[in-house]
Coordinates of C-alpha atoms in Angstrom, one line a residue:
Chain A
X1 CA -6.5 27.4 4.0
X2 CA -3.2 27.1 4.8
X3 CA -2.4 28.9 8.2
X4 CA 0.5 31.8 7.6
X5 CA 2.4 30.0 10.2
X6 CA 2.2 26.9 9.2
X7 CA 6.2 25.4 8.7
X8 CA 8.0 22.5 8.0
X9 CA 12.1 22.1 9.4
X10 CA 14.4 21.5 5.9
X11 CA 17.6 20.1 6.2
X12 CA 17.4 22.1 9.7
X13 CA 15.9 25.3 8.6
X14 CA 12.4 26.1 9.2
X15 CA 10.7 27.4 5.9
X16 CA 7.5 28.5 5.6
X17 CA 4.8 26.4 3.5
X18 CA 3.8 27.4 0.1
X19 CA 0.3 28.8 -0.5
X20 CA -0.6 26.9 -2.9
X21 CA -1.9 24.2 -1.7
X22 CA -1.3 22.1 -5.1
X23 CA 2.4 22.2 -4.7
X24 CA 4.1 19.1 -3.9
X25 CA 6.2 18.4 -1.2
X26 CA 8.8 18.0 -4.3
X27 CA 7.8 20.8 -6.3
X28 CA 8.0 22.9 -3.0
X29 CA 11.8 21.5 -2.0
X30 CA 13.0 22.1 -5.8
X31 CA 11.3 25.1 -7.1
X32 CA 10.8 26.8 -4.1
X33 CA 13.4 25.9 -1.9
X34 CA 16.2 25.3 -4.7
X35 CA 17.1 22.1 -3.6
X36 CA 17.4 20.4 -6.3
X37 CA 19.5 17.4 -5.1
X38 CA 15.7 15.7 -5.2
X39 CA 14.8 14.4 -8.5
X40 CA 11.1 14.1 -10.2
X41 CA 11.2 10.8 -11.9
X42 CA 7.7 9.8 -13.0
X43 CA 5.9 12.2 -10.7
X44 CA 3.5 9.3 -9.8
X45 CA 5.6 7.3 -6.9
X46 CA 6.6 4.6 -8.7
X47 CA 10.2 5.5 -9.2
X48 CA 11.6 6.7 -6.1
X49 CA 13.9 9.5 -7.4
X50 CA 12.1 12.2 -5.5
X51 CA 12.2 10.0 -2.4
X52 CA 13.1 12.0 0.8
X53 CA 12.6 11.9 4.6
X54 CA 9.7 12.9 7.0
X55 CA 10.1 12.5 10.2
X56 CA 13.1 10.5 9.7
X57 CA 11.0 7.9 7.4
X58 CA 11.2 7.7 3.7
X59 CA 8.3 8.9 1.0
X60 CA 7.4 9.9 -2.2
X61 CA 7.8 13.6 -2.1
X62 CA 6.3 13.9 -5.6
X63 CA 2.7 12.3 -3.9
X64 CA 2.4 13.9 -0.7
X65 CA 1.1 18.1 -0.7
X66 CA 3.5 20.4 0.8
X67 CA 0.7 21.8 2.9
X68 CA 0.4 18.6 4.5
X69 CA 4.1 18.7 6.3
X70 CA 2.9 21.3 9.0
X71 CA 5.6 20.6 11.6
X72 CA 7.2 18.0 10.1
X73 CA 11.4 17.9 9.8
X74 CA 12.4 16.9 6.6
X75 CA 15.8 15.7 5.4
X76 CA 17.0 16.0 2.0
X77 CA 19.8 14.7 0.0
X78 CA 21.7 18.0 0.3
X79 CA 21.8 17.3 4.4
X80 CA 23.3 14.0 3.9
X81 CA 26.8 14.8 2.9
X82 CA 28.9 16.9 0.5
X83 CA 31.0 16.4 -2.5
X84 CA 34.2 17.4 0.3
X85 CA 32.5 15.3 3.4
X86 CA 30.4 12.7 1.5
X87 CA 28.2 10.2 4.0
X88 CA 29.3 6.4 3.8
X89 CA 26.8 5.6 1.7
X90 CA 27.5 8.3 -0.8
X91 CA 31.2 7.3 -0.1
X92 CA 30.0 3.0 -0.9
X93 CA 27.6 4.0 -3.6
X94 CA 30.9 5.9 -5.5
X95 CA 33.5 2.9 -4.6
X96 CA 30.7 -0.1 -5.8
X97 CA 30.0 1.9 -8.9
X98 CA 26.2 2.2 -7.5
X99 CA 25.4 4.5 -10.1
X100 CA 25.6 5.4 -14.1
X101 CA 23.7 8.6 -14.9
X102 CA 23.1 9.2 -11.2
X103 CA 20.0 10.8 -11.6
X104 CA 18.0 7.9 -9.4
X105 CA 20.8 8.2 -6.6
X106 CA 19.8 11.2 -4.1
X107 CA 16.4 9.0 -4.0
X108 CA 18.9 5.8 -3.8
X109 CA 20.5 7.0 -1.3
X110 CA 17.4 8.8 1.0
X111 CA 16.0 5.3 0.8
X112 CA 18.7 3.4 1.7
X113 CA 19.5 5.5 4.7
X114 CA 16.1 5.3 5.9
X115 CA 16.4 1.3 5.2
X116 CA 19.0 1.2 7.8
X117 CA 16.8 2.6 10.5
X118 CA 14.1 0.3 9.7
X119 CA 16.4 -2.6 10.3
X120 CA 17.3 -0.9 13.3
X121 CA 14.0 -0.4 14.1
X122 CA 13.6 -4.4 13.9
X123 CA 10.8 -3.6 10.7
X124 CA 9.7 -6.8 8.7
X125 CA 9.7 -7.2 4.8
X126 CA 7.7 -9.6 2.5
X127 CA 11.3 -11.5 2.7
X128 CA 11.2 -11.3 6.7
X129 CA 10.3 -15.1 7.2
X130 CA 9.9 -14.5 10.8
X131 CA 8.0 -11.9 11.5
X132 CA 8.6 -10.8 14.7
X133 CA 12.8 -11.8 15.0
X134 CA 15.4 -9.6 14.0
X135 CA 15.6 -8.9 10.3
X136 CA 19.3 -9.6 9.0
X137 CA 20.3 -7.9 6.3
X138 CA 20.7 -10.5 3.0
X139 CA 20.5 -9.4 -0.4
X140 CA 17.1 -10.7 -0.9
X141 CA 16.0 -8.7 2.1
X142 CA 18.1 -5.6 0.6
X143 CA 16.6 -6.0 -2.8
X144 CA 13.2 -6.5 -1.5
X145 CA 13.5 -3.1 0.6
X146 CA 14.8 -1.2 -2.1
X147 CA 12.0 -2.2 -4.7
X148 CA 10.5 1.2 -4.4
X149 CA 13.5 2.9 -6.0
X150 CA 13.9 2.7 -9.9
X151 CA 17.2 2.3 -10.9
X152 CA 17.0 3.0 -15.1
X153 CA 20.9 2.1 -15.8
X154 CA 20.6 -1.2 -13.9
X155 CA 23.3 -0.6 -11.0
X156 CA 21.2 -2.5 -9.2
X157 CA 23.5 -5.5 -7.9
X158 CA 26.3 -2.5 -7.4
X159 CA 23.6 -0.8 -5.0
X160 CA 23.1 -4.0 -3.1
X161 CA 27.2 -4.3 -2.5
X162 CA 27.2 -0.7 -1.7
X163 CA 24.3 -1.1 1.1
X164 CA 26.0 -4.5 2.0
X165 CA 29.6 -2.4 2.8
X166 CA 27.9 -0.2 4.9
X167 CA 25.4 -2.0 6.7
X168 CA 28.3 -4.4 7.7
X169 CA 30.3 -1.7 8.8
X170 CA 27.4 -0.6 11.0
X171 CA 27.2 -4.2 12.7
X172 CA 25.1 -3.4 15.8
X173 CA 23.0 -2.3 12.9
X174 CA 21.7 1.0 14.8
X175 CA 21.7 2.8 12.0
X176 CA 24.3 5.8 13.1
X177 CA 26.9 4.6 9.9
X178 CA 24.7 5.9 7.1
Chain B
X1 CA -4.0 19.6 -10.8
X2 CA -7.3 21.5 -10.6
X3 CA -7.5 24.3 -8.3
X4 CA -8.8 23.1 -5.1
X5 CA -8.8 24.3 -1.2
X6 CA -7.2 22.7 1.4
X7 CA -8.2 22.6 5.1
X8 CA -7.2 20.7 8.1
X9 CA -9.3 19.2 10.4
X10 CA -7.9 19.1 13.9
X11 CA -10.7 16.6 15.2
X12 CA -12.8 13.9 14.4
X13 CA -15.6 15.9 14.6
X14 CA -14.4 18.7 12.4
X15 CA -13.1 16.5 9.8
X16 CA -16.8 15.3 9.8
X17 CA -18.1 18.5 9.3
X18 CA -16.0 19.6 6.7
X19 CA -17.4 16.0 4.5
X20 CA -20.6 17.0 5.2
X21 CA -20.1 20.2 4.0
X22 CA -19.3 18.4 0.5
X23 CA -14.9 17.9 1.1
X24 CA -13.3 14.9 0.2
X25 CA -11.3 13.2 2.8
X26 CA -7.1 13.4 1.9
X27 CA -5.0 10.9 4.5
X28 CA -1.3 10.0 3.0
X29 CA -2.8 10.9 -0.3
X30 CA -0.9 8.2 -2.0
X31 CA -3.7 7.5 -4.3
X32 CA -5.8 10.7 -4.3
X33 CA -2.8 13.1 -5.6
X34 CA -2.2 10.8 -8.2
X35 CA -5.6 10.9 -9.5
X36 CA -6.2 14.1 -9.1
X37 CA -2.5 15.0 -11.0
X38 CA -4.4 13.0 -14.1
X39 CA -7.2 15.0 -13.2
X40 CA -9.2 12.4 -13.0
X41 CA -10.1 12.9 -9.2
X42 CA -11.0 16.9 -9.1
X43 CA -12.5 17.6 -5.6
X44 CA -12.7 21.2 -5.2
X45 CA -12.5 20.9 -1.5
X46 CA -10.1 18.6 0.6
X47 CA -10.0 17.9 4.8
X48 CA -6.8 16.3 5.9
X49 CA -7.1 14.2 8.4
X50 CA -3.8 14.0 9.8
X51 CA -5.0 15.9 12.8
X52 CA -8.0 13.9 13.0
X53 CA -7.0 12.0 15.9
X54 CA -7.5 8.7 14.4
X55 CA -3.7 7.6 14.3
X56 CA -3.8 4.7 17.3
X57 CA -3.7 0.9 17.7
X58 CA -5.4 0.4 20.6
X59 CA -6.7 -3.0 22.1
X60 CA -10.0 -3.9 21.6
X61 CA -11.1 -6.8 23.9
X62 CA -9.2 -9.5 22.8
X63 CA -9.4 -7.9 19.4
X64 CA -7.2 -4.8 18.0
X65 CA -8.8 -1.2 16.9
X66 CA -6.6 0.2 14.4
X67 CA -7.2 4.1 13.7
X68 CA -8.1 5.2 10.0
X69 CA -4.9 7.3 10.0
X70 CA -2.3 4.6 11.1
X71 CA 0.3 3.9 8.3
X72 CA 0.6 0.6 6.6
X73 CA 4.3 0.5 7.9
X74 CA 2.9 1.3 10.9
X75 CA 0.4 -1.1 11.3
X76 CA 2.7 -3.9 9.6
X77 CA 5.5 -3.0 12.5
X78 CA 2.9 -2.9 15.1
X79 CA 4.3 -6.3 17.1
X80 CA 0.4 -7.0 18.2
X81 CA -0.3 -7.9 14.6
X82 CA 3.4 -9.2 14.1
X83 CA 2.5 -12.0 16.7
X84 CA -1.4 -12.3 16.6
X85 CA -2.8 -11.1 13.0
X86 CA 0.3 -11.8 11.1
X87 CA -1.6 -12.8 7.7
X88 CA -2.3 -8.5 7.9
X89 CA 1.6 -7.6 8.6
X90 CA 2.7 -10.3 5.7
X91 CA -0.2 -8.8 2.8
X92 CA 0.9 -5.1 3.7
X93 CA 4.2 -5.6 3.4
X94 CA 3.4 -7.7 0.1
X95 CA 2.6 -4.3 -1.3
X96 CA 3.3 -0.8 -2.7
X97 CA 6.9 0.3 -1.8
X98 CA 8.4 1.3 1.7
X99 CA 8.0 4.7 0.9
X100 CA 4.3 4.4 -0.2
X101 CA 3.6 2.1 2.8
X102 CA 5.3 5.1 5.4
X103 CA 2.5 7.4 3.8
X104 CA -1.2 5.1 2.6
X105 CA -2.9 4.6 5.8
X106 CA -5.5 2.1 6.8
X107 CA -8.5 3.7 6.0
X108 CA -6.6 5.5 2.7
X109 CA -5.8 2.1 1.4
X110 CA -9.8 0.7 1.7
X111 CA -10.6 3.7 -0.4
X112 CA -8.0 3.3 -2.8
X113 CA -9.7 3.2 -6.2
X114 CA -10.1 0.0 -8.1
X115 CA -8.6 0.6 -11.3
X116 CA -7.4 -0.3 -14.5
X117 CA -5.3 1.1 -17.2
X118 CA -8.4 2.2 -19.0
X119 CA -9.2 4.3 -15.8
X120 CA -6.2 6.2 -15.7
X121 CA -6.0 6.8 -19.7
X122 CA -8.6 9.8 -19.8
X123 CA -9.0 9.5 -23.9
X124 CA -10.1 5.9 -23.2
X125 CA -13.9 4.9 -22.7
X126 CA -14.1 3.8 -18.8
X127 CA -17.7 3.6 -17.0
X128 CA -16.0 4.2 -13.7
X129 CA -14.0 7.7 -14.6
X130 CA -16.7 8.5 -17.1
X131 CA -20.0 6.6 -16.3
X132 CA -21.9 5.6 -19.6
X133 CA -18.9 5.9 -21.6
X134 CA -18.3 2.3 -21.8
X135 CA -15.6 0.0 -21.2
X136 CA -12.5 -0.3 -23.0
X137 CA -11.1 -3.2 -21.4
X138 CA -13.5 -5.8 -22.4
X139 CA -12.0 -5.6 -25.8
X140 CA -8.6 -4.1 -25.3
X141 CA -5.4 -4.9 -23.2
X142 CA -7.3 -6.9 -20.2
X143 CA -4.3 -9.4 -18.9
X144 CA -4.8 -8.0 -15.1
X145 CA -8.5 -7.7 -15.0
X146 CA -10.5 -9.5 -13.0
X147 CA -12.2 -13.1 -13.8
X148 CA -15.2 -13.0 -10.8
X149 CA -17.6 -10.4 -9.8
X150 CA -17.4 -8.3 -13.3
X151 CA -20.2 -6.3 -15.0
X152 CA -21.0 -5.5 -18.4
X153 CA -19.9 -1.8 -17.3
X154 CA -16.8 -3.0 -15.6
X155 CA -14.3 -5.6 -15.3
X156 CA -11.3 -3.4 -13.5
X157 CA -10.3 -6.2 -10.3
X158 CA -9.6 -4.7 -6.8
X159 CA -5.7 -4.4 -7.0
X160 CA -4.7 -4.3 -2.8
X161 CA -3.4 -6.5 -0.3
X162 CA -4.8 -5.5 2.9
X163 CA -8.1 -5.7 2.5
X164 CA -7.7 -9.4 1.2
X165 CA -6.1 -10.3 4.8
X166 CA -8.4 -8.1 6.3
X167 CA -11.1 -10.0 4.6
X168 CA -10.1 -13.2 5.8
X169 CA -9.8 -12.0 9.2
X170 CA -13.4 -11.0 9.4
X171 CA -12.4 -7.3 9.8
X172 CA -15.2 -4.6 10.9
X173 CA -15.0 -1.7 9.1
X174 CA -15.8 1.3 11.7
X175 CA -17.3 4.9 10.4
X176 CA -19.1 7.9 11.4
X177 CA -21.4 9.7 9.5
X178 CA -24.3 12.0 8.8
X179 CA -26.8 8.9 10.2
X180 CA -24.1 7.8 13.1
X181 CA -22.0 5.5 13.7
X182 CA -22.1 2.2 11.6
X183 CA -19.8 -1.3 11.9
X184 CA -19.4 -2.7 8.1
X185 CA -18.4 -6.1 8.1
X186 CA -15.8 -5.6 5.5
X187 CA -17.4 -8.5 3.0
X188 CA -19.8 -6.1 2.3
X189 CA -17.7 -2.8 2.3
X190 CA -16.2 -3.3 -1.3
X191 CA -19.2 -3.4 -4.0
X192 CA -19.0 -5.1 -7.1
X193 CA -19.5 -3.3 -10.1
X194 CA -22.8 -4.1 -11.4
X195 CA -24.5 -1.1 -13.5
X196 CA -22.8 1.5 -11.0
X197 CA -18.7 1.2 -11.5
X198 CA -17.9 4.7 -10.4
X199 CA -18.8 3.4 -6.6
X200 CA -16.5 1.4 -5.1
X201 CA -17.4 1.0 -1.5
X202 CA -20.7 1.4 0.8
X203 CA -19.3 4.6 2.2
X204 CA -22.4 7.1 2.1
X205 CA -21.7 11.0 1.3
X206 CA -20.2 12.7 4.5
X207 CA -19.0 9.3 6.1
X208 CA -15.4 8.4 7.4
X209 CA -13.6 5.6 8.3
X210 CA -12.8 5.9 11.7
X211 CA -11.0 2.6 12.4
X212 CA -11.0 -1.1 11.6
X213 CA -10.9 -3.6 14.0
X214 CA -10.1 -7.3 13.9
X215 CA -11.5 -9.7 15.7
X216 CA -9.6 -11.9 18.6
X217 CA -6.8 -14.0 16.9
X218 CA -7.5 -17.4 15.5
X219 CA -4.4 -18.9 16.3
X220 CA -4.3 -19.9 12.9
X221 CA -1.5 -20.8 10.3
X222 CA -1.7 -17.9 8.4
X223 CA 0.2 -17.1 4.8
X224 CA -0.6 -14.3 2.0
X225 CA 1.0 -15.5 -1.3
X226 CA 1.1 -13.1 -3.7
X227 CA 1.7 -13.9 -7.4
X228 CA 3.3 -11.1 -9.6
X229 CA 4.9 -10.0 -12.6
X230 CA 8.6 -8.8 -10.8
X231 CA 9.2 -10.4 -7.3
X232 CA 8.7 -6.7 -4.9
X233 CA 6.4 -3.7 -6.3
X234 CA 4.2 -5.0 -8.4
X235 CA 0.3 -5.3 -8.3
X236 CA -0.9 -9.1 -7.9
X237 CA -2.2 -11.4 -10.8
X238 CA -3.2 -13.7 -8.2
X239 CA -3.1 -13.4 -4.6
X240 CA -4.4 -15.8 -2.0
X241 CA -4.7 -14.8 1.8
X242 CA -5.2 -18.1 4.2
X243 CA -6.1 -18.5 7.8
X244 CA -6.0 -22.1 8.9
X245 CA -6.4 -24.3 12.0
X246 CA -5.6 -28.1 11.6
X247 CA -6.9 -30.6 13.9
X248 CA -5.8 -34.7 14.0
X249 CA -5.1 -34.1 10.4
X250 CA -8.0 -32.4 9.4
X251 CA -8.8 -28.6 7.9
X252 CA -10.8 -27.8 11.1
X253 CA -11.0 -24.1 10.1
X254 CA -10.4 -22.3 7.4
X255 CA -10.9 -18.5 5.7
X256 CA -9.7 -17.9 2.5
X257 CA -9.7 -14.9 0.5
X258 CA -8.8 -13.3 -3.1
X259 CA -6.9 -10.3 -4.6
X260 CA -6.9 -9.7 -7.8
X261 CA -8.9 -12.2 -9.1
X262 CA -12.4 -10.1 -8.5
X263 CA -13.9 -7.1 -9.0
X264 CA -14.0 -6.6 -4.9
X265 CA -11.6 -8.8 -2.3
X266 CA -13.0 -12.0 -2.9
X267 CA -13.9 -14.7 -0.2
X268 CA -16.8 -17.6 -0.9
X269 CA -17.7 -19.3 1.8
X270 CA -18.9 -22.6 -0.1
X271 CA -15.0 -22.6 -0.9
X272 CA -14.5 -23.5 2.8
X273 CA -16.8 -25.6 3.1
X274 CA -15.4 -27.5 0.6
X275 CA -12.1 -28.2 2.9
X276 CA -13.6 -28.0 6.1
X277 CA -13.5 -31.1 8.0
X278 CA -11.3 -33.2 5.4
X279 CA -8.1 -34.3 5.2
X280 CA -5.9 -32.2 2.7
X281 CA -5.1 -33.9 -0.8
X282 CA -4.3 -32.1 -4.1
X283 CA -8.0 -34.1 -5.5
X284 CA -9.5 -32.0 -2.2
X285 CA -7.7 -28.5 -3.6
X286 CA -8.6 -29.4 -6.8
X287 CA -12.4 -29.3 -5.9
X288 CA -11.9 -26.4 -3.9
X289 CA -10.7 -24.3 -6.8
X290 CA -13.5 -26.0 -8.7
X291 CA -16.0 -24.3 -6.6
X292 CA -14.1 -20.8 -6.2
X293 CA -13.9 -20.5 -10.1
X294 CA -17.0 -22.0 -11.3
X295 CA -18.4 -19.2 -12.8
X296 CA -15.1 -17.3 -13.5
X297 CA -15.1 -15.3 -17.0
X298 CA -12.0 -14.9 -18.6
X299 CA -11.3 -11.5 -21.2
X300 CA -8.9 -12.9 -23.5
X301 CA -5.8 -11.9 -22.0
X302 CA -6.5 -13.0 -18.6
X303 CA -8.1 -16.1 -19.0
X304 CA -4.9 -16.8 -17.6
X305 CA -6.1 -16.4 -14.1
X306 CA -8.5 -18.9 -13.7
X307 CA -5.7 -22.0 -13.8
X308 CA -3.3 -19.8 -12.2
X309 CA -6.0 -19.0 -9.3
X310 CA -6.7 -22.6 -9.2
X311 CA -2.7 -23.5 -8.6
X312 CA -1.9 -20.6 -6.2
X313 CA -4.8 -21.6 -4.1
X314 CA -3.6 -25.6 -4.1
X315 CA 0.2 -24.3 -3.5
X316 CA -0.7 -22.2 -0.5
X317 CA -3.6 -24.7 1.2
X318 CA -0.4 -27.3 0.5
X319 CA 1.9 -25.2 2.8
X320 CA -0.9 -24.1 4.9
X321 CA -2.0 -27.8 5.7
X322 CA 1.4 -29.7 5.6
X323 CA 4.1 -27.2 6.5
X324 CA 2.8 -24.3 8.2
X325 CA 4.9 -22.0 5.7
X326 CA 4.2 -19.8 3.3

């Protein structure tokens, strides 16, 4: 059972959970929530259009049960700028052309501003060849961290410059640009 | 998804109680929800775990006890296995996505199901989904399965990464259950196929993985080369997880293990002993893969694997034993 207090913080707003305890964390955000900014792609976490974050990390939202996010503070796409104020990664993804149809980029850019923070946060990737020194940001390492996000029009090298203006903007890399 | 009810277990002990009352376990659910979306998975009851209090790396003598509930991202950033078990940091972050990784946790990904396409098509024969349905991968689309270990009811190969450094590392597998506690060496937590695919592990009804704990650091050179399809996100054809210790030019020690080349993480220890002691020379690899595939079965499609096993295991004892790189 879910308890009738059980909530999860969106975007800054504590909602209650849904009752069902089959609803996704995506279905939940879109349907019940009306945030639609978050996409379902393939529904099965290979894509990465419904990718949003927990807790300040990045997931699948289409794989994890809304019931599940008791507590947790969740940030979606519609938190991270506006079409007036966009975010700098909105901002690079629109001057680099990081898009076509656009319907991967909320998840694009969730990911990518969670991929800042890992960096930050020192986090390896299976292109880290030192493990424990301070990952720099190349476009292998870039590529190989956003390998969970789908990208059907093939903007793919576009993304990379996008992430690339940013991150070098943000040269401390503490991840406050994105 | 079937109807199905949810509770949440805020102990060990609860969670415990729940199994036993007949619930399936859910951690990150990364591989649960997408089974039971297919309905191919339909618990009627789940526990989550989250709760649970199994979310810490702890030291464990000179070894480390990682919690059933820690994250893969989690345990791959941990900078105790950075620096002492690094072959585990390097095959984690070999798979899945970051997103995935933030959610599968330790003892989620041991359970994950091995799996084929067959599996997941539910109009397809599979002895695993459906048991005594039969197996439509002998005959059909095979190119991933697996070469060693397979049955005549299943040849679906173990698709992860962790557990093949785990392997290596001569993990423990910790649980509790109806019967106690038990410590599962994990070469014998994975089971083969045999007569029984719809089984993948040892785990008893009611029985949860606690933790996992490796064993004090080798020291060892230690490299996880994975061989894939695409270079990032992609299940392994091949993979090959090494621990090695040279001495005066010789393999003084040596673990190797397998992903996706057998029905269950694969390790043989007359591999080893093949390399143990001697100098390292392609003829020396080349009787080492000799031994490691000698009774490999190819499907058709993936009779591919057997050379390629055989070169990704000389390429990565050749950086292993001359340049200490992967």
């Amino acid at each position: 059972m879910v308890s009738s207090t059980a909530m999860a913080v969106v975007n800054g707003v504590a909602n209650p959970l849904p009752a069902d305890p089959r609803r996704t964390l995506l279905e939940w955000l879109r349907e019940d929530l009306g945030l639609t900014g978050t996409k379902k792609g393939c529904d099965h976490g290979q894509c990465g259009a419904c990718t949003v974050l927990v807790e300040g990390r990045r997931i699948n939202s289409c794989l994890s049960l809304a019931q599940l996010h008791d507590g947790d503070e969740i940030e979606t796409i519609e938190a991270i700028g506006t079409p007036d104020k966009l975010a700098p990664l909105q901002r690079a993804f629109v001057t680099h052309d990081g898009f076509q149809c656009g319907y991967c980029t909320p998840g694009q850019i969730c990911s990518a501003k969670a991929l800042m923070q890992e960096l930050a946060d020192g986090w390896a990737s299976a292109q880290t060849e030192d493990l424990t020194a301070r990952p720099s940001p190349t476009p292998e390492e870039l590529r190989e961290r956003m390998s969970g996000n789908i990208c059907r029009c093939g903007a793919y090298s576009n993304i990379i410059a996008a992430l690339e203006e940013v991150i070098a903007a943000d040269a401390d890399h503490q991840g406050t640009v994105a | 998804m079937r109807p199905f009810a949810l509770d949440h277990a805020a102990s060990t002990a609860e969670a415990l109680q729940f199994l036993d009352d007949g619930a399936t376990a859910i951690a990150g659910g990364t591989n649960l929800v997408d089974l039971m979306k297919l309905q191919i998975a339909t618990p009627e009851r789940l526990v989550s775990l989250r709760r649970s209090g199994l979310g810490d790396i702890a030291q464990d003598g000179e070894g480390l006890r990682i919690g059933a509930l820690v994250t893969n991202a989690d345990c791959a950033a941990d900078m105790q296995v950075r620096e002492n078990w690094p072959l585990l940091a390097k095959a984690i972050l070999a798979g899945a996505s970051p997103q995935l990784r933030n959610r599968a946790t330790t003892g989620g990904n041991l359970c994950q199901r091995t799996r084929c396409g067959y599996f997941y098509d539910t109009s397809q024969a599979c002895n695993k989904r459906d048991p005594g349905s039969g197996c439509a991968a002998r005959e059909g689309f095979n190119r991933i399965h697996a070469v060693l270990g397979t049955s005549d009811a299943c040849i679906a190969t173990y698709p992860g990464d962790m557990a093949v450094a785990m392997l290596a590392l001569e993990a423990v597998v910790l649980t509790q259950g109806p019967s106690g506690e038990r410590e599962i060496p994990i070469a014998q937590f994975h089971l083969p196929p045999g007569d029984d695919p719809a089984r993948d592990n040892v785990l008893e009804a009611g029985e949860l993985i606690t933790a996992v704990r490796l064993p004090a650091p080798t020291g060892g050179v230690q490299i996880y080369r994975k061989v894939r399809d695409r270079a990032s996100y992609a299940f392994a054809l091949v993979s090959v997880a090494v621990d090695l210790t040279m001495n005066e030019g010789r393999i003084a020690r040596c673990a190797l293990a397998f992903g996706s080349l057998g029905t269950v993480p694969w390790r043989d220890p007359a591999v080893e002993q093949v390399l143990i002691g001697e100098a390292p020379s392609s003829a020396l690899f080349a009787k080492a893969a000799e031994v490691l595939l000698k009774d490999a079965q190819g499907f058709g499609a993936n009779d591919f694997k057997i050379p390629l096993a055989a070169r990704a295991l000389a390429a990565t004892l050749n950086d292993a034993t001359r340049t200490g790189k992967a």
